[in-house]
Amino acid sequence: MVYGLTIGQAAAFAGVTVKAVRHYHRLGLVDEPDRDRSGYRRYGSSDMLRLVQVRTLAGAGVPLAEVRDLLDAGPERFASALEDVERRLNDRIEELIARRAALHRLASGDRLLLPERACTALDRLAELGFSAGYVALQREALVLARALVPEIFDSLVVQLERQLAHPRYIELMKLCQDVESWDPDDPRLEGLAAELAAELLADRELLTMPAEFRARPDAATRYGLINHHREDQAPAAARLTELLEANLRAAGVDIPYQ
């Protein structure tokens, strides 16, 4: 009678794959048993015990590179090593929970990239009838602002909130939405820029650039990436921004030059 298990039987009994058993052999975690007279390796009870121990530790999150030392360690060192593994697992769990939360926010759209207050303002734009394209443009500008010029991000959100509380400014913003279809030489652009500047200057404190931002050597580049976002797709909108900035500079507002 042949005693012992084949590698396939040993793997099945231990709850792992044959590939895993062979991998344990290569790493020196489980010794390869001797071959029988038929040339097959036969796994006995001691081999199975070791295999189950390795599988259990690996399944508990112990890196395979550390399994051998753990199995050969005394009780105190074994307990200490397991505590270290548990700590690392807890760190990993916290990381995974944070990633899951990020995915949940992503499913809610803007909530991953922008704080709730900014998202509420964007929602208000949609409620007021602004086109999806215009809302998307404002969203992209806010995302860029938060990443590139965090010093002025809060001011931009407050500015948007105040604008959405004034009926006349909402009318002007809806004109800005329509500007994309205008000709860059449309004479209405100058009047619109002047009105927009007057409305913005009513909250002049929100136009002040923080000293830490002005001190950046690349301040103009960062500002330009936001304030001139996607203007290459709308020449009339680019012209409006140019006129608006000229009006604000004439009023003494320090706006970086590209």
PDB file of N, CA and C in Angstrom, residues 12 15-16 44-45 48-49 54 63 67 80 83 111 119 134 139 143-145 154 160-161 170 223-224 228 232 240:
ATOM      1  N   ALA A  12      -4.889  20.130  -2.492  1.00  0.00           N
ATOM      2  CA  ALA A  12      -6.337  20.151  -2.264  1.00  0.00           C
ATOM      3  C   ALA A  12      -6.666  20.073  -0.782  1.00  0.00           C
ATOM      4  N   GLY A  15      -5.929  23.367   0.850  1.00  0.00           N
ATOM      5  CA  GLY A  15      -6.728  24.501   0.367  1.00  0.00           C
ATOM      6  C   GLY A  15      -5.939  25.497  -0.451  1.00  0.00           C
ATOM      7  N   VAL A  16      -4.906  25.013  -1.155  1.00  0.00           N
ATOM      8  CA  VAL A  16      -4.118  25.887  -2.027  1.00  0.00           C
ATOM      9  C   VAL A  16      -4.005  25.220  -3.392  1.00  0.00           C
ATOM     10  N   GLY A  44       3.703  13.535   3.589  1.00  0.00           N
ATOM     11  CA  GLY A  44       3.231  12.922   4.816  1.00  0.00           C
ATOM     12  C   GLY A  44       2.594  13.941   5.742  1.00  0.00           C
ATOM     13  N   SER A  45       2.297  13.501   6.949  1.00  0.00           N
ATOM     14  CA  SER A  45       1.606  14.372   7.904  1.00  0.00           C
ATOM     15  C   SER A  45       2.453  15.585   8.291  1.00  0.00           C
ATOM     16  N   MET A  48       2.286  18.048   5.508  1.00  0.00           N
ATOM     17  CA  MET A  48       0.980  18.692   5.493  1.00  0.00           C
ATOM     18  C   MET A  48       0.865  19.730   6.597  1.00  0.00           C
ATOM     19  N   LEU A  49       1.428  19.433   7.776  1.00  0.00           N
ATOM     20  CA  LEU A  49       1.392  20.394   8.880  1.00  0.00           C
ATOM     21  C   LEU A  49       2.093  21.679   8.474  1.00  0.00           C
ATOM     22  N   VAL A  54       2.064  27.379   6.640  1.00  0.00           N
ATOM     23  CA  VAL A  54       2.450  28.409   5.663  1.00  0.00           C
ATOM     24  C   VAL A  54       1.210  29.059   5.073  1.00  0.00           C
ATOM     25  N   PRO A  63       3.737  38.461   4.866  1.00  0.00           N
ATOM     26  CA  PRO A  63       4.461  38.322   3.600  1.00  0.00           C
ATOM     27  C   PRO A  63       5.222  37.004   3.553  1.00  0.00           C
ATOM     28  N   VAL A  67       7.535  34.441   6.363  1.00  0.00           N
ATOM     29  CA  VAL A  67       6.884  33.251   6.911  1.00  0.00           C
ATOM     30  C   VAL A  67       7.894  32.279   7.512  1.00  0.00           C
ATOM     31  N   SER A  80       5.457  38.798  18.806  1.00  0.00           N
ATOM     32  CA  SER A  80       5.864  40.154  18.442  1.00  0.00           C
ATOM     33  C   SER A  80       5.741  40.378  16.938  1.00  0.00           C
ATOM     34  N   GLU A  83       2.172  40.859  15.902  1.00  0.00           N
ATOM     35  CA  GLU A  83       1.690  42.201  16.235  1.00  0.00           C
ATOM     36  C   GLU A  83       2.109  43.198  15.156  1.00  0.00           C
ATOM     37  N   ARG A 111     -17.627  65.869  -6.202  1.00  0.00           N
ATOM     38  CA  ARG A 111     -17.277  65.794  -4.774  1.00  0.00           C
ATOM     39  C   ARG A 111     -15.889  65.246  -4.520  1.00  0.00           C
ATOM     40  N   CYS A 119     -19.223  72.700  -4.852  1.00  0.00           N
ATOM     41  CA  CYS A 119     -20.190  71.870  -5.579  1.00  0.00           C
ATOM     42  C   CYS A 119     -21.593  72.455  -5.483  1.00  0.00           C
ATOM     43  N   TYR A 134     -21.397  75.285 -19.949  1.00  0.00           N
ATOM     44  CA  TYR A 134     -20.915  76.426 -19.168  1.00  0.00           C
ATOM     45  C   TYR A 134     -20.604  76.002 -17.735  1.00  0.00           C
ATOM     46  N   ARG A 139     -16.632  74.457 -13.532  1.00  0.00           N
ATOM     47  CA  ARG A 139     -16.120  73.371 -12.694  1.00  0.00           C
ATOM     48  C   ARG A 139     -14.624  73.161 -12.964  1.00  0.00           C
ATOM     49  N   VAL A 143     -11.507  73.480 -10.351  1.00  0.00           N
ATOM     50  CA  VAL A 143     -10.586  72.369 -10.085  1.00  0.00           C
ATOM     51  C   VAL A 143      -9.150  72.818 -10.309  1.00  0.00           C
ATOM     52  N   LEU A 144      -8.913  73.540 -11.396  1.00  0.00           N
ATOM     53  CA  LEU A 144      -7.570  74.061 -11.673  1.00  0.00           C
ATOM     54  C   LEU A 144      -7.135  75.044 -10.594  1.00  0.00           C
ATOM     55  N   ALA A 145      -8.054  75.897 -10.179  1.00  0.00           N
ATOM     56  CA  ALA A 145      -7.716  76.889  -9.153  1.00  0.00           C
ATOM     57  C   ALA A 145      -7.322  76.221  -7.846  1.00  0.00           C
ATOM     58  N   ASP A 154     -10.595  79.866  -2.035  1.00  0.00           N
ATOM     59  CA  ASP A 154     -11.754  80.211  -1.203  1.00  0.00           C
ATOM     60  C   ASP A 154     -12.386  81.519  -1.657  1.00  0.00           C
ATOM     61  N   LEU A 160     -18.119  83.576  -6.441  1.00  0.00           N
ATOM     62  CA  LEU A 160     -19.170  82.932  -7.226  1.00  0.00           C
ATOM     63  C   LEU A 160     -20.486  82.906  -6.460  1.00  0.00           C
ATOM     64  N   GLU A 161     -20.428  82.629  -5.162  1.00  0.00           N
ATOM     65  CA  GLU A 161     -21.638  82.609  -4.344  1.00  0.00           C
ATOM     66  C   GLU A 161     -22.317  83.975  -4.347  1.00  0.00           C
ATOM     67  N   ILE A 170     -26.233  87.598 -12.597  1.00  0.00           N
ATOM     68  CA  ILE A 170     -26.658  86.359 -13.248  1.00  0.00           C
ATOM     69  C   ILE A 170     -26.963  86.631 -14.721  1.00  0.00           C
ATOM     70  N   TYR A 223      -1.960  81.680 -12.854  1.00  0.00           N
ATOM     71  CA  TYR A 223      -3.190  82.445 -13.009  1.00  0.00           C
ATOM     72  C   TYR A 223      -3.747  82.296 -14.424  1.00  0.00           C
ATOM     73  N   GLY A 224      -2.854  82.382 -15.403  1.00  0.00           N
ATOM     74  CA  GLY A 224      -3.285  82.296 -16.793  1.00  0.00           C
ATOM     75  C   GLY A 224      -3.911  80.966 -17.146  1.00  0.00           C
ATOM     76  N   HIS A 228      -7.685  81.782 -18.296  1.00  0.00           N
ATOM     77  CA  HIS A 228      -7.761  81.699 -19.760  1.00  0.00           C
ATOM     78  C   HIS A 228      -8.004  80.261 -20.217  1.00  0.00           C
ATOM     79  N   ASP A 232      -8.858  79.062 -26.264  1.00  0.00           N
ATOM     80  CA  ASP A 232      -8.486  78.752 -27.644  1.00  0.00           C
ATOM     81  C   ASP A 232      -9.677  78.204 -28.425  1.00  0.00           C
ATOM     82  N   LEU A 240     -13.172  88.872 -24.465  1.00  0.00           N
ATOM     83  CA  LEU A 240     -13.895  89.407 -23.311  1.00  0.00           C
ATOM     84  C   LEU A 240     -13.001  89.388 -22.074  1.00  0.00           C
TER      85      LEU A 240
END
